[in-house]
Amino acid sequence: MKSVTAVINTQALISNIERIKGMAPHSKLVAVVKANAYGHGVITVAQALDSKVDAFAVARLPEALELRAAGIVKPVILLEGFLNDEDLPVIAEQGFYTAIHDQEQINALERTELAQPIHAWLKIDIGMHRLGAAKDEVKSMKARLEASDKVIKPLGLISHLSVADCPEQSAYNEEQINYFFEVAQDFTGDLCLGNSAGIISWPQSRTTYVRPGIIMYGISPYTDKTGADLGLTPVMTLKSSIIALRHIKKGDRVGYGATWTAPHDTILGIVGAGYGDGYPRSVPNGSPVLINGRKVPTAGRVCMDMLFVDLGPDSQDKIGDEAILWGEGLPVEHIANLCGTIPYELVCRIMPRVNMEVKA
Ligand SMILES: *Cc1c(COP(=O)(O)O)cnc(C)c1O
């Protein structure tokens, strides 16, 4: 019997990439594989996509080095840029592309000796107010970077949309896109704007490079849609097994805190997966788990290593039967909605003890 396993379907990954290429046919693809490829396993994902995409993007330097150690030679973009002066020679040597979002990073570049120049993309703030040059800094930061012999020319421009996934905020989204292109008029280098929701909803954000993350994994960036609604296939299926069965009576109280009381005599399934694997403890009673083709409700609090499902009084389910927690047949978007979070968080939270199984 299988304990908790995340099956990673690399065919689904590739079909999602083909779908994204259809959406943004004139853009180069930067596959966003930060946070262990959104919990899917960065090496598995990067190797499956290496011949299909133009570059990879991560948040931080150690993530980029992990890709190089696995034999990935494609450009790797550091979306957060670098944090320390000592990072710069590594970036130069490895040929990483780095976002430059702050004057302090340019100071670091100016004072650090480098054996070769680096690929830099100036990151501007167009409305998120997280990272990026403010409106009154763009010109001077651009001039400093262009004057530096440590920067490969032409300089690139990168930014991030804050409401691309909120169709009701179209005015604020358009303001951000228009401002990006106003700044871009002074750039001859690469432009990089669209994330998943941008690629789908905002054609103008399909720039020289686009940065799909969540849609590569077959998951929707919108709270009211699933990946399937967008023609995508889920890449991760999280599953476990029924490890025990209990016949309980009407009125029996189940689990820590006794938060669920059996409304009738029933058979309880104990599934061998819990929040210590990354299944959310915040899931409410009655959330679906897919067992033998039917959705059965969770019953009682999720434990660290196990959870309960009400299989019903007529259950024929057996110990060892598979329990799908999300993925094929049960969209992770639905589970995330029930928990009041986004699917990004659920897949990112897969714990190291979960078996990762690659399905080619
Ligand atoms: C994570 C991230 C992305 C990918 O976002 P998705 O919504 O998953 O497509 C793109 N750009 C930046 C800067 C990011 O941090």
Short mmCIF file of C-alpha atoms and ligand atoms in Angstrom, two decimals:
data_model
loop_
_atom_site.label_atom_id
_atom_site.label_comp_id
_atom_site.label_asym_id
_atom_site.label_seq_id
_atom_site.Cartn_x
_atom_site.Cartn_y
_atom_site.Cartn_z
CA MET A 1 0.00 0.00 0.00
CA LYS A 2 1.19 3.49 -0.83
CA SER A 3 1.83 6.09 1.81
CA VAL A 4 1.48 9.71 0.74
CA THR A 5 2.64 10.23 -2.83
CA ALA A 6 2.64 13.22 -5.12
CA VAL A 7 2.48 11.87 -8.66
CA ILE A 8 4.02 14.36 -11.09
CA ASN A 9 2.68 13.92 -14.61
CA THR A 10 5.35 15.24 -16.96
CA GLN A 11 3.13 14.70 -20.02
CA ALA A 12 0.63 17.11 -18.46
CA LEU A 13 3.44 19.59 -17.91
CA ILE A 14 4.40 19.41 -21.56
CA SER A 15 0.82 19.69 -22.80
CA ASN A 16 0.31 22.75 -20.57
CA ILE A 17 3.44 24.31 -22.07
CA GLU A 18 2.10 23.69 -25.58
CA ARG A 19 -1.16 25.33 -24.52
CA ILE A 20 0.74 28.36 -23.16
CA LYS A 21 2.72 28.63 -26.41
CA GLY A 22 -0.62 28.78 -28.20
CA MET A 23 -1.70 31.65 -25.96
CA ALA A 24 1.52 33.67 -26.35
CA PRO A 25 2.92 32.51 -29.71
CA HIS A 26 5.27 35.47 -30.12
CA SER A 27 6.82 35.36 -26.67
CA LYS A 28 9.74 33.41 -25.30
CA LEU A 29 8.82 31.33 -22.28
CA VAL A 30 10.45 31.72 -18.89
CA ALA A 31 9.27 28.77 -16.80
CA VAL A 32 8.85 29.92 -13.20
CA VAL A 33 10.21 27.12 -10.99
CA LYS A 34 10.72 28.93 -7.67
CA ALA A 35 9.79 27.24 -4.39
CA ASN A 36 10.75 23.77 -5.65
CA ALA A 37 8.66 24.30 -8.79
CA TYR A 38 5.60 25.17 -6.69
CA GLY A 39 6.14 21.98 -4.71
CA HIS A 40 6.32 19.76 -7.82
CA GLY A 41 10.06 19.03 -7.58
CA VAL A 42 12.33 21.50 -9.32
CA ILE A 43 14.71 19.00 -10.90
CA THR A 44 11.91 16.85 -12.33
CA VAL A 45 10.13 19.89 -13.73
CA ALA A 46 13.24 21.60 -15.10
CA GLN A 47 14.46 18.44 -16.82
CA ALA A 48 11.04 17.77 -18.34
CA LEU A 49 10.82 21.33 -19.68
CA ASP A 50 14.45 22.03 -20.58
CA SER A 51 13.96 21.50 -24.31
CA LYS A 52 10.53 23.22 -24.36
CA VAL A 53 11.21 26.62 -22.79
CA ASP A 54 13.70 29.46 -23.31
CA ALA A 55 14.68 30.13 -19.70
CA PHE A 56 13.85 29.41 -16.08
CA ALA A 57 13.05 31.83 -13.27
CA VAL A 58 13.54 31.44 -9.53
CA ALA A 59 13.32 33.83 -6.60
CA ARG A 60 16.78 33.37 -5.10
CA LEU A 61 20.36 32.48 -5.91
CA PRO A 62 20.48 29.07 -4.15
CA GLU A 63 17.52 27.98 -6.29
CA ALA A 64 19.38 29.00 -9.43
CA LEU A 65 22.50 27.10 -8.33
CA GLU A 66 20.36 24.01 -7.74
CA LEU A 67 19.33 24.14 -11.40
CA ARG A 68 22.94 24.43 -12.58
CA ALA A 69 23.95 21.52 -10.29
CA ALA A 70 21.28 19.43 -12.01
CA GLY A 71 22.82 20.18 -15.41
CA ILE A 72 20.46 22.94 -16.56
CA VAL A 73 22.45 25.33 -18.77
CA LYS A 74 19.58 27.55 -20.00
CA PRO A 75 19.38 31.13 -18.72
CA VAL A 76 18.08 31.35 -15.16
CA ILE A 77 16.49 34.61 -14.02
CA LEU A 78 16.64 35.79 -10.41
CA LEU A 79 13.28 37.50 -9.89
CA GLU A 80 14.30 39.03 -6.55
CA GLY A 81 17.74 39.95 -7.79
CA PHE A 82 20.66 39.42 -5.42
CA LEU A 83 21.00 40.13 -1.72
CA ASN A 84 24.78 40.36 -1.13
CA ASP A 85 27.84 41.72 -2.94
CA GLU A 86 29.35 38.22 -2.89
CA ASP A 87 26.47 36.97 -5.03
CA LEU A 88 27.58 39.05 -8.00
CA PRO A 89 30.68 37.07 -9.05
CA VAL A 90 28.55 33.89 -8.86
CA ILE A 91 25.88 35.47 -11.05
CA ALA A 92 28.53 36.55 -13.56
CA GLU A 93 30.26 33.18 -13.62
CA GLN A 94 27.02 31.19 -13.96
CA GLY A 95 25.53 33.53 -16.54
CA PHE A 96 22.41 34.12 -14.47
CA TYR A 97 20.08 37.00 -15.37
CA THR A 98 19.26 39.20 -12.43
CA ALA A 99 16.50 41.69 -11.77
CA ILE A 100 17.86 44.97 -10.41
CA HIS A 101 15.16 46.65 -8.39
CA ASP A 102 16.99 48.96 -6.02
CA GLN A 103 19.68 51.67 -6.12
CA GLU A 104 21.56 49.73 -3.44
CA GLN A 105 22.02 46.84 -5.86
CA ILE A 106 23.56 49.22 -8.37
CA ASN A 107 25.94 50.48 -5.68
CA ALA A 108 26.95 46.87 -5.06
CA LEU A 109 27.49 46.31 -8.76
CA GLU A 110 29.66 49.43 -9.04
CA ARG A 111 31.91 48.44 -6.12
CA THR A 112 32.33 44.74 -6.97
CA GLU A 113 35.08 43.40 -9.27
CA LEU A 114 33.67 41.04 -11.90
CA ALA A 115 35.50 38.83 -14.38
CA GLN A 116 32.69 39.26 -16.89
CA PRO A 117 29.61 41.48 -17.21
CA ILE A 118 26.18 40.27 -16.12
CA HIS A 119 22.72 40.11 -17.70
CA ALA A 120 20.55 42.63 -15.86
CA TRP A 121 16.88 43.47 -16.21
CA LEU A 122 15.78 46.71 -14.57
CA LYS A 123 12.74 45.92 -12.44
CA ILE A 124 10.23 48.75 -12.16
CA ASP A 125 7.28 49.15 -9.83
CA ILE A 126 4.14 49.60 -11.92
CA GLY A 127 1.61 49.30 -9.09
CA MET A 128 2.33 46.38 -6.77
CA HIS A 129 4.64 48.48 -4.55
CA ARG A 130 6.71 45.43 -3.65
CA LEU A 131 9.98 45.48 -5.62
CA GLY A 132 11.09 47.82 -8.35
CA ALA A 133 12.26 51.31 -9.21
CA ALA A 134 9.78 54.01 -8.26
CA LYS A 135 8.63 56.39 -11.01
CA ASP A 136 11.16 59.07 -10.08
CA GLU A 137 14.07 56.57 -9.97
CA VAL A 138 13.65 54.85 -13.32
CA LYS A 139 15.67 57.29 -15.40
CA SER A 140 18.63 57.49 -13.04
CA MET A 141 18.77 53.74 -12.41
CA LYS A 142 18.61 53.06 -16.13
CA ALA A 143 21.38 55.60 -16.79
CA ARG A 144 23.62 54.12 -14.08
CA LEU A 145 23.15 50.58 -15.37
CA GLU A 146 23.76 51.62 -18.97
CA ALA A 147 26.91 53.45 -17.95
CA SER A 148 28.28 50.37 -16.18
CA ASP A 149 30.68 48.13 -18.05
CA LYS A 150 29.56 45.32 -15.72
CA VAL A 151 26.17 45.15 -17.43
CA ILE A 152 25.56 43.45 -20.77
CA LYS A 153 23.70 45.78 -23.18
CA PRO A 154 21.01 46.33 -24.16
CA LEU A 155 19.45 46.47 -20.72
CA GLY A 156 16.22 44.53 -20.18
CA LEU A 157 13.03 45.71 -18.46
CA ILE A 158 10.91 43.59 -16.15
CA SER A 159 7.86 44.17 -14.00
CA HIS A 160 4.99 42.33 -12.32
CA LEU A 161 1.23 42.95 -12.51
CA SER A 162 -0.63 43.12 -9.19
CA VAL A 163 -4.22 42.58 -10.37
CA ALA A 164 -3.86 40.48 -13.51
CA ASP A 165 -6.09 37.80 -11.96
CA CYS A 166 -8.83 40.29 -10.99
CA PRO A 167 -10.93 41.02 -14.10
CA GLU A 168 -13.06 43.45 -12.08
CA GLN A 169 -9.98 45.65 -11.59
CA SER A 170 -9.36 46.14 -15.29
CA ALA A 171 -8.78 49.90 -14.97
CA TYR A 172 -5.94 49.47 -12.47
CA ASN A 173 -4.51 46.66 -14.57
CA GLU A 174 -4.55 48.79 -17.73
CA GLU A 175 -2.91 51.66 -15.87
CA GLN A 176 -0.06 49.32 -14.93
CA ILE A 177 0.35 47.92 -18.44
CA ASN A 178 0.23 51.40 -20.02
CA TYR A 179 2.87 52.70 -17.65
CA PHE A 180 5.10 49.68 -18.36
CA PHE A 181 4.98 50.39 -22.10
CA GLU A 182 5.57 54.10 -21.55
CA VAL A 183 8.83 53.24 -19.79
CA ALA A 184 9.59 50.50 -22.35
CA GLN A 185 9.75 53.09 -25.15
CA ASP A 186 13.26 53.97 -23.96
CA PHE A 187 14.41 50.34 -23.94
CA THR A 188 15.75 48.30 -26.84
CA GLY A 189 16.43 45.20 -24.70
CA ASP A 190 14.15 42.37 -23.61
CA LEU A 191 10.76 43.16 -22.09
CA CYS A 192 9.25 40.77 -19.55
CA LEU A 193 5.81 41.38 -18.07
CA GLY A 194 3.09 38.70 -18.19
CA ASN A 195 2.65 36.08 -15.47
CA SER A 196 0.00 33.33 -15.80
CA ALA A 197 -3.05 35.56 -15.43
CA GLY A 198 -1.44 38.24 -17.59
CA ILE A 199 -0.77 35.74 -20.39
CA ILE A 200 -4.40 34.60 -20.34
CA SER A 201 -6.30 37.83 -19.70
CA TRP A 202 -4.11 40.69 -20.93
CA PRO A 203 -2.70 40.23 -24.45
CA GLN A 204 -0.49 43.32 -24.12
CA SER A 205 1.42 41.65 -21.31
CA ARG A 206 2.63 38.94 -23.75
CA THR A 207 6.01 40.67 -24.08
CA THR A 208 9.34 39.40 -25.52
CA TYR A 209 9.49 37.06 -22.53
CA VAL A 210 6.52 35.89 -20.44
CA ARG A 211 6.72 34.20 -17.04
CA PRO A 212 4.11 31.47 -16.59
CA GLY A 213 4.11 29.82 -13.18
CA ILE A 214 0.89 28.31 -11.89
CA ILE A 215 -0.64 27.51 -15.32
CA MET A 216 2.32 25.30 -16.24
CA TYR A 217 1.32 23.14 -13.32
CA GLY A 218 -2.21 22.92 -14.73
CA ILE A 219 -3.72 25.13 -12.03
CA SER A 220 -5.89 28.20 -12.51
CA PRO A 221 -4.73 31.62 -11.28
CA TYR A 222 -8.41 32.66 -10.90
CA THR A 223 -10.42 31.77 -7.81
CA ASP A 224 -13.57 31.03 -9.83
CA LYS A 225 -12.01 28.69 -12.42
CA THR A 226 -10.12 25.41 -12.48
CA GLY A 227 -7.19 24.53 -14.71
CA ALA A 228 -9.52 22.32 -16.77
CA ASP A 229 -11.72 25.38 -17.48
CA LEU A 230 -8.62 26.91 -19.09
CA GLY A 231 -7.69 23.82 -21.12
CA LEU A 232 -4.94 22.80 -18.69
CA THR A 233 -4.19 19.44 -17.08
CA PRO A 234 -3.21 19.13 -13.41
CA VAL A 235 0.41 18.03 -13.06
CA MET A 236 0.34 16.98 -9.39
CA THR A 237 -1.97 14.33 -7.98
CA LEU A 238 -1.61 13.96 -4.22
CA LYS A 239 -2.74 10.59 -3.00
CA SER A 240 -2.57 8.22 -0.08
CA SER A 241 -4.38 5.07 1.04
CA ILE A 242 -7.02 4.00 3.50
CA ILE A 243 -4.89 2.57 6.30
CA ALA A 244 -7.73 1.58 8.67
CA LEU A 245 -11.53 1.25 8.76
CA ARG A 246 -13.74 1.77 11.79
CA HIS A 247 -17.41 0.94 12.22
CA ILE A 248 -18.84 3.71 14.36
CA LYS A 249 -22.28 4.39 15.83
CA LYS A 250 -24.57 7.36 15.48
CA GLY A 251 -23.43 9.95 18.05
CA ASP A 252 -19.78 8.79 18.17
CA ARG A 253 -17.44 11.78 18.25
CA VAL A 254 -14.43 11.71 15.99
CA GLY A 255 -10.89 13.08 16.18
CA TYR A 256 -9.08 15.75 18.18
CA GLY A 257 -11.49 18.15 19.81
CA ALA A 258 -14.39 15.85 18.87
CA THR A 259 -15.47 18.33 16.19
CA TRP A 260 -17.49 15.81 14.17
CA THR A 261 -20.30 13.63 15.48
CA ALA A 262 -21.54 10.73 13.39
CA PRO A 263 -25.09 11.60 12.23
CA HIS A 264 -25.78 7.89 11.61
CA ASP A 265 -24.04 4.53 11.99
CA THR A 266 -21.27 4.60 9.45
CA ILE A 267 -17.85 3.36 8.35
CA LEU A 268 -15.01 5.73 8.92
CA GLY A 269 -11.92 5.57 6.69
CA ILE A 270 -8.57 6.58 8.17
CA VAL A 271 -6.47 8.00 5.35
CA GLY A 272 -2.68 8.05 5.80
CA ALA A 273 -2.05 11.72 5.03
CA GLY A 274 -2.18 14.80 7.21
CA TYR A 275 -0.91 18.33 7.68
CA GLY A 276 2.60 16.93 8.24
CA ASP A 277 2.49 16.04 4.55
CA GLY A 278 1.05 19.36 3.45
CA TYR A 279 -2.65 18.54 3.44
CA PRO A 280 -4.22 21.62 5.06
CA ARG A 281 -5.53 21.35 8.61
CA SER A 282 -7.85 24.27 7.83
CA VAL A 283 -9.99 22.10 5.54
CA PRO A 284 -13.55 22.11 6.92
CA ASN A 285 -15.59 19.02 7.77
CA GLY A 286 -17.28 17.73 4.64
CA SER A 287 -14.47 18.53 2.20
CA PRO A 288 -14.14 15.99 -0.61
CA VAL A 289 -11.62 13.15 -0.87
CA LEU A 290 -11.81 10.93 -3.97
CA ILE A 291 -12.02 7.23 -3.11
CA ASN A 292 -13.00 4.52 -5.60
CA GLY A 293 -14.45 7.10 -7.95
CA ARG A 294 -16.69 8.86 -5.43
CA LYS A 295 -16.22 11.99 -3.39
CA VAL A 296 -16.45 11.23 0.30
CA PRO A 297 -16.49 13.93 3.00
CA THR A 298 -13.76 14.59 5.56
CA ALA A 299 -14.98 14.13 9.14
CA GLY A 300 -13.16 15.64 12.10
CA ARG A 301 -9.90 17.52 12.35
CA VAL A 302 -7.03 16.69 10.03
CA CYS A 303 -4.17 15.21 12.09
CA MET A 304 -0.43 15.43 11.40
CA ASP A 305 -0.24 12.02 9.69
CA MET A 306 -3.86 11.02 9.09
CA LEU A 307 -7.30 12.30 8.29
CA PHE A 308 -10.81 10.86 8.58
CA VAL A 309 -13.44 10.38 5.90
CA ASP A 310 -17.04 9.25 6.30
CA LEU A 311 -17.29 6.38 3.81
CA GLY A 312 -20.99 5.82 4.58
CA PRO A 313 -22.76 2.77 6.10
CA ASP A 314 -22.76 0.81 2.82
CA SER A 315 -19.09 1.32 2.04
CA GLN A 316 -17.32 -1.56 0.31
CA ASP A 317 -13.99 0.28 0.47
CA LYS A 318 -11.03 -1.73 1.71
CA ILE A 319 -7.83 -1.06 3.57
CA GLY A 320 -5.22 -0.18 0.94
CA ASP A 321 -7.68 1.53 -1.40
CA GLU A 322 -6.36 4.73 -2.92
CA ALA A 323 -7.49 8.13 -1.62
CA ILE A 324 -6.92 11.10 -3.94
CA LEU A 325 -6.56 14.34 -1.99
CA TRP A 326 -6.27 16.58 -5.05
CA GLY A 327 -5.23 16.44 -8.67
CA GLU A 328 -6.75 14.20 -11.33
CA GLY A 329 -10.49 14.07 -10.69
CA LEU A 330 -10.42 16.49 -7.76
CA PRO A 331 -9.18 20.02 -8.55
CA VAL A 332 -6.79 21.50 -5.99
CA GLU A 333 -8.58 24.80 -6.67
CA HIS A 334 -11.68 23.39 -4.93
CA ILE A 335 -9.75 22.30 -1.85
CA ALA A 336 -8.00 25.70 -1.69
CA ASN A 337 -11.35 27.53 -1.91
CA LEU A 338 -12.71 25.44 0.96
CA CYS A 339 -9.68 26.38 3.08
CA GLY A 340 -9.90 30.08 2.21
CA THR A 341 -6.55 30.05 0.44
CA ILE A 342 -5.15 29.76 -3.09
CA PRO A 343 -3.94 26.57 -4.76
CA TYR A 344 -0.44 28.07 -5.03
CA GLU A 345 -0.12 27.73 -1.25
CA LEU A 346 -1.37 24.15 -1.10
CA VAL A 347 1.04 22.78 -3.72
CA CYS A 348 3.98 24.79 -2.32
CA ARG A 349 3.43 23.24 1.09
CA ILE A 350 4.10 19.62 0.07
CA MET A 351 6.49 18.36 2.75
CA PRO A 352 9.83 16.60 2.15
CA ARG A 353 8.53 13.28 3.51
CA VAL A 354 5.99 12.94 0.68
CA ASN A 355 7.12 10.43 -1.98
CA MET A 356 7.58 12.13 -5.30
CA GLU A 357 6.71 9.79 -8.17
CA VAL A 358 7.31 10.85 -11.75
CA LYS A 359 4.78 9.66 -14.32
CA ALA A 360 6.18 10.12 -17.82
C1 LIG B 1 5.88 33.87 -8.96
C2 LIG B 1 6.07 34.91 -9.98
C3 LIG B 1 5.60 34.71 -11.30
C4 LIG B 1 4.71 33.56 -11.70
O1 LIG B 1 3.39 33.86 -11.29
P1 LIG B 1 2.17 32.91 -11.68
O2 LIG B 1 0.97 33.62 -11.17
O3 LIG B 1 2.41 31.62 -10.98
O4 LIG B 1 2.21 32.77 -13.15
C5 LIG B 1 5.94 35.65 -12.26
N1 LIG B 1 6.68 36.73 -11.93
C6 LIG B 1 7.11 36.99 -10.68
C7 LIG B 1 7.90 38.20 -10.39
C8 LIG B 1 6.81 36.08 -9.67
O5 LIG B 1 7.25 36.33 -8.42
#
